[in-house]
CSV table of C-alpha atoms in Angstrom, one decimal:
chain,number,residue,atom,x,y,z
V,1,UNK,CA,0.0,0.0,0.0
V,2,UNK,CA,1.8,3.4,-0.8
V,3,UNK,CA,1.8,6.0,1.6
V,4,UNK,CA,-0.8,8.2,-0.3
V,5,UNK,CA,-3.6,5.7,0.1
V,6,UNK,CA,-2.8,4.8,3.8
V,7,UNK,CA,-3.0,8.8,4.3
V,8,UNK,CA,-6.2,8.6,2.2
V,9,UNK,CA,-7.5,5.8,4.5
V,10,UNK,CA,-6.0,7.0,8.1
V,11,UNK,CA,-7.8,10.9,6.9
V,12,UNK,CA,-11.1,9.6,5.9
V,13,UNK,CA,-11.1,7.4,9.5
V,14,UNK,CA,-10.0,10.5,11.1
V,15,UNK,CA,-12.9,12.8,9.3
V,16,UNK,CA,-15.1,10.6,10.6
V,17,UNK,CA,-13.9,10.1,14.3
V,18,UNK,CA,-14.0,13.8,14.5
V,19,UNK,CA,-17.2,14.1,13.2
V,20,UNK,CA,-18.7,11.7,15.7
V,21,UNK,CA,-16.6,12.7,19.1
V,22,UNK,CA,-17.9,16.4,18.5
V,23,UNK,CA,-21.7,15.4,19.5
V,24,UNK,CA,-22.9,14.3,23.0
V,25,UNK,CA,-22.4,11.1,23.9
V,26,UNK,CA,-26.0,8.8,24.7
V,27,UNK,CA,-24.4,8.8,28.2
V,28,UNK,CA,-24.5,11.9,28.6
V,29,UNK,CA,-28.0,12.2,27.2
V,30,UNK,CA,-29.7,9.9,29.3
V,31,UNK,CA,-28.4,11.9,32.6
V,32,UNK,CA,-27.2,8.8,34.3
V,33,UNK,CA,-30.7,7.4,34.9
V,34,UNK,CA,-30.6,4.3,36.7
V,35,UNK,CA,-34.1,2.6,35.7
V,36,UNK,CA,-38.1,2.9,36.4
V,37,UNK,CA,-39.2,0.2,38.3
V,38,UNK,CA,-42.6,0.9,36.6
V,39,UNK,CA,-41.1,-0.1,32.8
V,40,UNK,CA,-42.2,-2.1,31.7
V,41,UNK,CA,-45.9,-1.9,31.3
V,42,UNK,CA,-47.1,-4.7,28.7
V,43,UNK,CA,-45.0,-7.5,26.4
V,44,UNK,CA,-41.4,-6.3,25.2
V,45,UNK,CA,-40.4,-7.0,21.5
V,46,UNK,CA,-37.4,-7.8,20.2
V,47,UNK,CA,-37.1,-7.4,16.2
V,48,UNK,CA,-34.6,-9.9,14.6
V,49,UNK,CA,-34.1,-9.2,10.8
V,50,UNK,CA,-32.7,-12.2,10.2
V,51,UNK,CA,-34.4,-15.6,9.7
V,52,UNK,CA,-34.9,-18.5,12.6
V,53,UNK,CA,-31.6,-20.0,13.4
V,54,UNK,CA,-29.6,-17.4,12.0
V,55,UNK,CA,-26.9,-16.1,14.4
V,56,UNK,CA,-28.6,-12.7,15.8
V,57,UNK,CA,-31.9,-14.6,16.2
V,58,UNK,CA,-29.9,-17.2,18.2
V,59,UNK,CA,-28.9,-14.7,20.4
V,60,UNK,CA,-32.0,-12.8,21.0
V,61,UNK,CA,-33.7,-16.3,21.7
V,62,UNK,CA,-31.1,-16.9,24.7
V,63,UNK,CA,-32.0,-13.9,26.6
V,64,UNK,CA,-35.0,-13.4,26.0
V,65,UNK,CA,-36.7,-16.0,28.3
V,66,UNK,CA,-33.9,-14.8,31.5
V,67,UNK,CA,-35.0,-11.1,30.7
V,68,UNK,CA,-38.8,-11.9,30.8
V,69,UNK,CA,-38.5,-13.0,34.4
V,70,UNK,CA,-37.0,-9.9,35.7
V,71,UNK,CA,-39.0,-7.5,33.9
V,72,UNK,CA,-41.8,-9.6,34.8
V,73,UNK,CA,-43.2,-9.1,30.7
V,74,UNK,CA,-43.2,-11.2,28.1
V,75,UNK,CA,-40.3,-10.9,25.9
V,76,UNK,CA,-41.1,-11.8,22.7
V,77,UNK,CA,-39.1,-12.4,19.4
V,78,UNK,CA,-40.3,-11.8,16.2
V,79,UNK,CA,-38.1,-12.5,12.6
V,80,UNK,CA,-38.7,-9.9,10.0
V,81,UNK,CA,-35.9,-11.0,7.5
V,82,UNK,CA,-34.4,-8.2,4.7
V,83,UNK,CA,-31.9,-5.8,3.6
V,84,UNK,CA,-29.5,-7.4,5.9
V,85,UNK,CA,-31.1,-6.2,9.1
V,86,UNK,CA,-31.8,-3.0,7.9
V,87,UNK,CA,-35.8,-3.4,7.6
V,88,UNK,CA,-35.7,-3.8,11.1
V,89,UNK,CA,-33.3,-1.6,11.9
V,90,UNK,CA,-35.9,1.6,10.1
V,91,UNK,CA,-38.9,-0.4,12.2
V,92,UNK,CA,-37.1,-0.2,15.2
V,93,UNK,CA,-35.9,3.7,15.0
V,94,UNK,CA,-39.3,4.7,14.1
V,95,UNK,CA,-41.3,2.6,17.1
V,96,UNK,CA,-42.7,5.1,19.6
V,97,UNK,CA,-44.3,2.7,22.2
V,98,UNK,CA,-41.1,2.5,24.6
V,99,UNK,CA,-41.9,-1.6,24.3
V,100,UNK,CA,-40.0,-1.8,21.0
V,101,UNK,CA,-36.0,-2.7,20.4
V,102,UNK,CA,-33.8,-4.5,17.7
V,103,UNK,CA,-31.5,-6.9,18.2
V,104,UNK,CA,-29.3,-5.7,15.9
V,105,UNK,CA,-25.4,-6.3,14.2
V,106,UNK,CA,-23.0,-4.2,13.7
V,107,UNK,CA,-23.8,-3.3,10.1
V,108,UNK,CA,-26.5,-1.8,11.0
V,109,UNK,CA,-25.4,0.3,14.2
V,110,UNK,CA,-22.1,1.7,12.2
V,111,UNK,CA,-21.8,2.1,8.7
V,112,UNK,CA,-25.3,1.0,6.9
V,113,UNK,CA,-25.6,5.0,6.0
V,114,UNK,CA,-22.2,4.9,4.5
V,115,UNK,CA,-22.9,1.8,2.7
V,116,UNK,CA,-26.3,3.2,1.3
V,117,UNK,CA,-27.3,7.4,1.6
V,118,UNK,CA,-30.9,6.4,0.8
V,119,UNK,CA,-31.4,4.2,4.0
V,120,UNK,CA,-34.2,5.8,5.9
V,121,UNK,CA,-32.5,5.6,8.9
V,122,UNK,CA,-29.7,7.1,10.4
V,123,UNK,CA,-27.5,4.4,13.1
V,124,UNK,CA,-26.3,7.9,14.5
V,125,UNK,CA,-28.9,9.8,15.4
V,126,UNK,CA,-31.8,7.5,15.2
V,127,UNK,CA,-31.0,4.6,18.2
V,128,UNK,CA,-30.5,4.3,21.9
V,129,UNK,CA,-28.2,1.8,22.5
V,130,UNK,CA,-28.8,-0.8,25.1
V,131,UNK,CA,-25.9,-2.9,25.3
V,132,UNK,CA,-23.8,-5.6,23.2
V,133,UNK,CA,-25.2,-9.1,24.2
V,134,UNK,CA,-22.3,-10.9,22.4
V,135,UNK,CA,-18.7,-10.5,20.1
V,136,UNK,CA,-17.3,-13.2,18.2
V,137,UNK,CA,-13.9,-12.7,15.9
V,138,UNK,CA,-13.7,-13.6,12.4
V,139,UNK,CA,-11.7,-16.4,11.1
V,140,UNK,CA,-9.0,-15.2,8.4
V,141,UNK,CA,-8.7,-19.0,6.5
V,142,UNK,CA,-6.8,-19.8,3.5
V,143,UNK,CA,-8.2,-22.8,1.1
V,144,UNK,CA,-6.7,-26.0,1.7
V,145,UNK,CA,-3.5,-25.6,-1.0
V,146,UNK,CA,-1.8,-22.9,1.1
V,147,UNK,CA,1.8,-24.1,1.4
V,148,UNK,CA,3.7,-23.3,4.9
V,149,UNK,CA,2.8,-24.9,8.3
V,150,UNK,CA,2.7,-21.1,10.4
V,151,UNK,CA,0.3,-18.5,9.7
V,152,UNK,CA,3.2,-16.1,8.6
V,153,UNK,CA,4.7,-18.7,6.4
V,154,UNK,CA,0.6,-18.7,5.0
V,155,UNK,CA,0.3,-15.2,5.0
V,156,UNK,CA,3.4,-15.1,2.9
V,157,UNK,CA,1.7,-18.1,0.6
V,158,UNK,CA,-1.1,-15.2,-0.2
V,159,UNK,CA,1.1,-12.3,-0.9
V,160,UNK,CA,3.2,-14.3,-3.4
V,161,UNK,CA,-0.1,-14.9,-5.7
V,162,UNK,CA,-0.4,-11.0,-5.6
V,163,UNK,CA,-3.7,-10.0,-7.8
V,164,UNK,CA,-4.2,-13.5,-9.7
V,165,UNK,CA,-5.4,-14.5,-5.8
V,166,UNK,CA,-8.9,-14.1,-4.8
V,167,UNK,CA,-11.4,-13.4,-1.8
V,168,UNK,CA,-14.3,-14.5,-1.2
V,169,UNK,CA,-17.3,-12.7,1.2
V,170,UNK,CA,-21.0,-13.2,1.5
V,171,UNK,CA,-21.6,-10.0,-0.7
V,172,UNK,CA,-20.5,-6.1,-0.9
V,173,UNK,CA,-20.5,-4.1,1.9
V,174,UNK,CA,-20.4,-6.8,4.3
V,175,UNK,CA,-18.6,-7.2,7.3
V,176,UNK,CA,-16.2,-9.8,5.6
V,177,UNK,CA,-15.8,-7.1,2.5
V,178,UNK,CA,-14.4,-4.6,4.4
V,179,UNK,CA,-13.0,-6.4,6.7
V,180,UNK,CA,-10.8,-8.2,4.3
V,181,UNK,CA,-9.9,-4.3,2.2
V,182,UNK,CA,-9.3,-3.3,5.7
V,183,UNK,CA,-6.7,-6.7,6.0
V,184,UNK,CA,-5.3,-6.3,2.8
V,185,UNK,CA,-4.1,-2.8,3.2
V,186,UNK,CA,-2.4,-3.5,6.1
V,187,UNK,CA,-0.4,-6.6,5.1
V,188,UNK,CA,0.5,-5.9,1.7
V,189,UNK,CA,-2.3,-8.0,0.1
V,190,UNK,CA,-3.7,-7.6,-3.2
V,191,UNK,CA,-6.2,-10.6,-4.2
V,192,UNK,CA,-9.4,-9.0,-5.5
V,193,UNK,CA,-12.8,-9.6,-4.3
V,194,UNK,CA,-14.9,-12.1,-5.3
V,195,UNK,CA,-18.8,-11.7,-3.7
V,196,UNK,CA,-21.2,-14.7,-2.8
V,197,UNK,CA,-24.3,-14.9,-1.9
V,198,UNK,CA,-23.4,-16.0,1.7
V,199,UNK,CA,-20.8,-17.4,3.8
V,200,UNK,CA,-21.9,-21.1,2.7
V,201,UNK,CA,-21.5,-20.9,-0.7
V,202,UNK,CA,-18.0,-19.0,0.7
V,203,UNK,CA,-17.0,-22.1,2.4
V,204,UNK,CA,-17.7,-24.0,-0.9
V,205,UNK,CA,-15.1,-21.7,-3.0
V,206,UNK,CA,-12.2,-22.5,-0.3
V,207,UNK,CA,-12.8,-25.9,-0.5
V,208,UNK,CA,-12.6,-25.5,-4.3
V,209,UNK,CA,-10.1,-23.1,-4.7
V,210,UNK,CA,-12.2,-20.8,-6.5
V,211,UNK,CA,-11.1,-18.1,-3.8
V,212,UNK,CA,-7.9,-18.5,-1.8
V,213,UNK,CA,-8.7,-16.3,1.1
V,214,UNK,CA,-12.0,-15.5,3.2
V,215,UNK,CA,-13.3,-14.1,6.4
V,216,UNK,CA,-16.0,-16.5,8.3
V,217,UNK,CA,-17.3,-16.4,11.3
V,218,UNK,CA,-15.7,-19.7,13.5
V,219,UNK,CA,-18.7,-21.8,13.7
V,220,UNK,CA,-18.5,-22.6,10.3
V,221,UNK,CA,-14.9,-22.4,9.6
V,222,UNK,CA,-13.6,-24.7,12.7
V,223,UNK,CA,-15.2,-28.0,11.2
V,224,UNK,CA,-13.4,-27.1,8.0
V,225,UNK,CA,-10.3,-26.1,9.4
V,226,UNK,CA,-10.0,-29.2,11.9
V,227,UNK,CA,-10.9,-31.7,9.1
V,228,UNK,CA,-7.5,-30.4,7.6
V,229,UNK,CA,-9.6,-29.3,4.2
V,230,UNK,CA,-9.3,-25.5,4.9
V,231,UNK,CA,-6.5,-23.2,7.2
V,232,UNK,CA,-6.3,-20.6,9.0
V,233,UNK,CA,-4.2,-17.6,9.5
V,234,UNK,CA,-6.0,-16.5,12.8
V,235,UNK,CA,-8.8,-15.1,14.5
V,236,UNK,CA,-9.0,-11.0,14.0
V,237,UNK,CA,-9.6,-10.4,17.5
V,238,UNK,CA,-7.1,-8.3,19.8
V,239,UNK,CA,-6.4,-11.6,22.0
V,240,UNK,CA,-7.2,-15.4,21.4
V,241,UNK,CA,-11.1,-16.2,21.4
V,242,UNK,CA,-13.2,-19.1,23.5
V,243,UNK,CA,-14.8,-19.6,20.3
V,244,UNK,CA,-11.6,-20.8,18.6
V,245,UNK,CA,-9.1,-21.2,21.1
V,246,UNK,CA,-6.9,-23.5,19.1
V,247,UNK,CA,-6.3,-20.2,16.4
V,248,UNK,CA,-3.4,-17.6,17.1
V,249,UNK,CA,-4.4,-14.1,16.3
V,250,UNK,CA,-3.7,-12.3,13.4
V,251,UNK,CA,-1.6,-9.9,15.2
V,252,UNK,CA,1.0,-13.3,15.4
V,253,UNK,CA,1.2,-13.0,11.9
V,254,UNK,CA,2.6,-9.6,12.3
V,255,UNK,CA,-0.8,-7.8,10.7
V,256,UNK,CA,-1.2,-4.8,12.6
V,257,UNK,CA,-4.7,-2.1,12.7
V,258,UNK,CA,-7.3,-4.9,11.6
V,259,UNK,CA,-8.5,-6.1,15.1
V,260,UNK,CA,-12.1,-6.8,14.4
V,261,UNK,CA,-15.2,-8.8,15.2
V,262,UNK,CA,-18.6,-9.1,14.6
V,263,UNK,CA,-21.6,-8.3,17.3
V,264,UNK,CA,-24.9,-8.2,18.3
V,265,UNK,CA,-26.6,-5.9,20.5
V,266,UNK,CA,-29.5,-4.4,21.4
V,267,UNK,CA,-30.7,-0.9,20.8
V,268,UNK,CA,-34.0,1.4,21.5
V,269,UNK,CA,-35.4,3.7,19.4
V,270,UNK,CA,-33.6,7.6,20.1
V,271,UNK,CA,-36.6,8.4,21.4
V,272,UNK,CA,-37.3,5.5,24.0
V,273,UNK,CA,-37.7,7.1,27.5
V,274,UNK,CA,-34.1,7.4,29.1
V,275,UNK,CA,-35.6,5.3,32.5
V,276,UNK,CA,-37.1,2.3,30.5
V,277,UNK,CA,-33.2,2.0,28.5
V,278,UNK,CA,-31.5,1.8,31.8
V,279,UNK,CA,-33.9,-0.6,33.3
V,280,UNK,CA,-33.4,-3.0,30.1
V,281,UNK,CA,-29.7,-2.3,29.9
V,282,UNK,CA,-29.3,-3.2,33.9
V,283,UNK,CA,-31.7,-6.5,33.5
V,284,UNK,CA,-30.0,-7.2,30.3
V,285,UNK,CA,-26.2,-7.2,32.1
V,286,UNK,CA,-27.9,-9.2,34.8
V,287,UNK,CA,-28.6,-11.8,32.2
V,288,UNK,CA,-25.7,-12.7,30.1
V,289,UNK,CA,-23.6,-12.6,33.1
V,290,UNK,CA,-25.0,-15.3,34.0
V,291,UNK,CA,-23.5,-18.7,33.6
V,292,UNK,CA,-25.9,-20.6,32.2
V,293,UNK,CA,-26.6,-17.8,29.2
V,294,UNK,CA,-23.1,-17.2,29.0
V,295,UNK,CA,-23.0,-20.8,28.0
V,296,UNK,CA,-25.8,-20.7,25.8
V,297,UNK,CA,-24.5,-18.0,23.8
V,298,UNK,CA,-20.8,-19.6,23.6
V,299,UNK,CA,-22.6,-22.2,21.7
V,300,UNK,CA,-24.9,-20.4,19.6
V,301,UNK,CA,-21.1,-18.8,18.1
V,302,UNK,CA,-21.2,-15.6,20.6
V,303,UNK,CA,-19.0,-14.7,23.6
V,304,UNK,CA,-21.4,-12.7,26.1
V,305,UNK,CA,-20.4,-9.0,26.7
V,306,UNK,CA,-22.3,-7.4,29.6
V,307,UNK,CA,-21.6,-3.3,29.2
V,308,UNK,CA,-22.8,-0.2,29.7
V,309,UNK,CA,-25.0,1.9,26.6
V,310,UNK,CA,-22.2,4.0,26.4
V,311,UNK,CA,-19.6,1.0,26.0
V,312,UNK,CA,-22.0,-0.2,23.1
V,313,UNK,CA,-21.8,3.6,22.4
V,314,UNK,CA,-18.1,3.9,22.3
V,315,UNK,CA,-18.0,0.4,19.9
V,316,UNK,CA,-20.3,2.0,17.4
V,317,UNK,CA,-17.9,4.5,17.0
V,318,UNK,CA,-15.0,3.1,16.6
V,319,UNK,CA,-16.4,0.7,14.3
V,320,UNK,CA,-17.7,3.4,12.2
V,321,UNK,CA,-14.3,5.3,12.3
V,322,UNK,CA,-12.8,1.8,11.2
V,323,UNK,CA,-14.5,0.6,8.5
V,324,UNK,CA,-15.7,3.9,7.1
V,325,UNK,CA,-12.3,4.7,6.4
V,326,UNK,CA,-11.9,1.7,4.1
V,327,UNK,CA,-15.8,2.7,2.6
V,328,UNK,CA,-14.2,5.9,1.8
V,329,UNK,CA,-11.0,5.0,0.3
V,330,UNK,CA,-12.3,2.2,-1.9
V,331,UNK,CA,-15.5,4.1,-2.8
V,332,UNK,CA,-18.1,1.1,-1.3
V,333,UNK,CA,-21.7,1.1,-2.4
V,334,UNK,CA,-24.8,-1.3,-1.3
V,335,UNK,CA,-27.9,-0.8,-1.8
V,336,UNK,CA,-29.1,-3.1,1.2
């Protein structure tokens, strides 16, 4: 990567850090209100926008029995699947019943507006976070014809096929998509990109060697990668993960500035009373600190992160800084 582009990519991240840090913080908003024992009044919903069984519905499912019996409420899940959770995400900002939040990923708490102007919603402005309910790093795996026996000596393996190598991700704009641009600029990669139409049919290309390289989440890479048919380089978060604890990080490979990981969390519409957030946000660290969720979430592919709004907050906005700065110098588009 020449020293323009990095400037090109380090600026655009920094435009966008500033532009964030200069507005009030949803701590600060909510004037460190500690609950309403009162809230809440009548059933709670949590809006999935992925389909039964996918991984943010998994996740919603295992709290939302626990939460149920300390707020004394139903809590109920409902799926409405499209536009990559983004449906849900415009359903959920414009809810004004205070009984109304999303479990939502990461795309669409950070970047969805840079991805796509049109989107009706603004991540921003338009949510109250709640709190993270689980993280889980990606896996960076090479297909099964990767010479060398470390993850540098793999790593290496990639450079050397320069841009005849490929990439594959579950389409553009995706977490794997600029995960990987962020990757490549930072260890002197240059395979081009080669979109799916989900991590699956990404698995399929490894084992093919139609692509050479991928991001996956570890559920489905670890069966892959102990069976000896695919590889891996390392996990992408800053330190070793539950969820593949047999991977070294990518930072043992020597690449530097790509920590990153996937999440779901839960937010409230902007306008949801600042009482009723803190009263989910407490009952909601109550529950995945449990052991039993906890474990029921390490299985469903999440490790549980009990935190504040304004850590969830803090993670929106460094995601944003992170991976708009890589939307910006590569000139990204979706339209999901």
């Amino acid at each position: 990567m020449t020293i323009t582009k990095r400037r090109l990519l380090e600026g655009g991240a920094a435009a966008i850090a500033a532009s964030l840090l200069a507005k009030t913080s949803w701590a600060q908003q909510r004037n460190g209100s500690t609950g309403d024992a009162t809230w809440p009044t009548k059933p709670v919903h949590i809006l999935v926008g992925f389909p039964a069984g996918a991984s943010p519905d998994l996740a919603a499912r295992a709290i939302a029995e626990p939460l149920s019996k300390i707020l004394r409420q139903p809590v109920i899940v409902e799926n409405k699947p499209g536009a990559s959770g983004n449906t849900v995400a415009d359903q959920v900002a414009k809810a004004t019943d205070d009984h109304t939040v999303g479990a939502l990923i990461n795309g669409n708490l950070t970047i969805a507006k840079l991805l796509n102007p049109a989107l009706p919603f603004d991540p921003e402005k338009d949510f109250a976070p709640v709190g993270l309910i689980g993280t889980a790093p990606l896996v960076l795996a090479v297909s099964g014809s990767a010479t060398g026996k470390t993850s540098a000596e793999q790593l290496l393996w990639v450079r050397n096929l320069g841009s005849g190598g490929k990439y594959g991700t579950p389409g553009v704009g995706t977490v794997g998509h600029l995960g990987m641009e962020l990757i490549k600029s930072r260890a002197a990669i240059t395979a081009q990109h080669k979109p799916y139409t989900g991590n699956p049919q990404v698995i399929a290309g490894l084992l093919a060697n139609e692509i050479q390289l991928a991001l996956l989440p570890p559920g489905l890479a670890m069966p892959h990668i102990k069976s000896g048919k695919i590889k891996a380089i390392g996990v992408t978060s800053p330190e070793r993960s539950p969820l593949a604890s047999e991977l070294p990080t990518i930072r043992d490979a020597d690449v530097r500035g790509a920590d990153l990981e996937i999440w779901t969390a839960l937010a409230a519409p902007a306008g949801m009373k600042p009482a009723a957030v803190a009263r989910l946000n407490a009952a909601l660290v109550e529950v995945i600190s449990s052991p039993d969720v906890s474990q029921a979430l390490l299985k469903t592919g999440w490790q549980a992160q009990p935190g504040s709004p304004d850590t969830l907050a803090k993670r929106m906005r460094a995601d944003t800084t992170r991976l708009g700065g890589v939307i910006i110098m590569k000139g990204i588009h979706s339209e999901g």
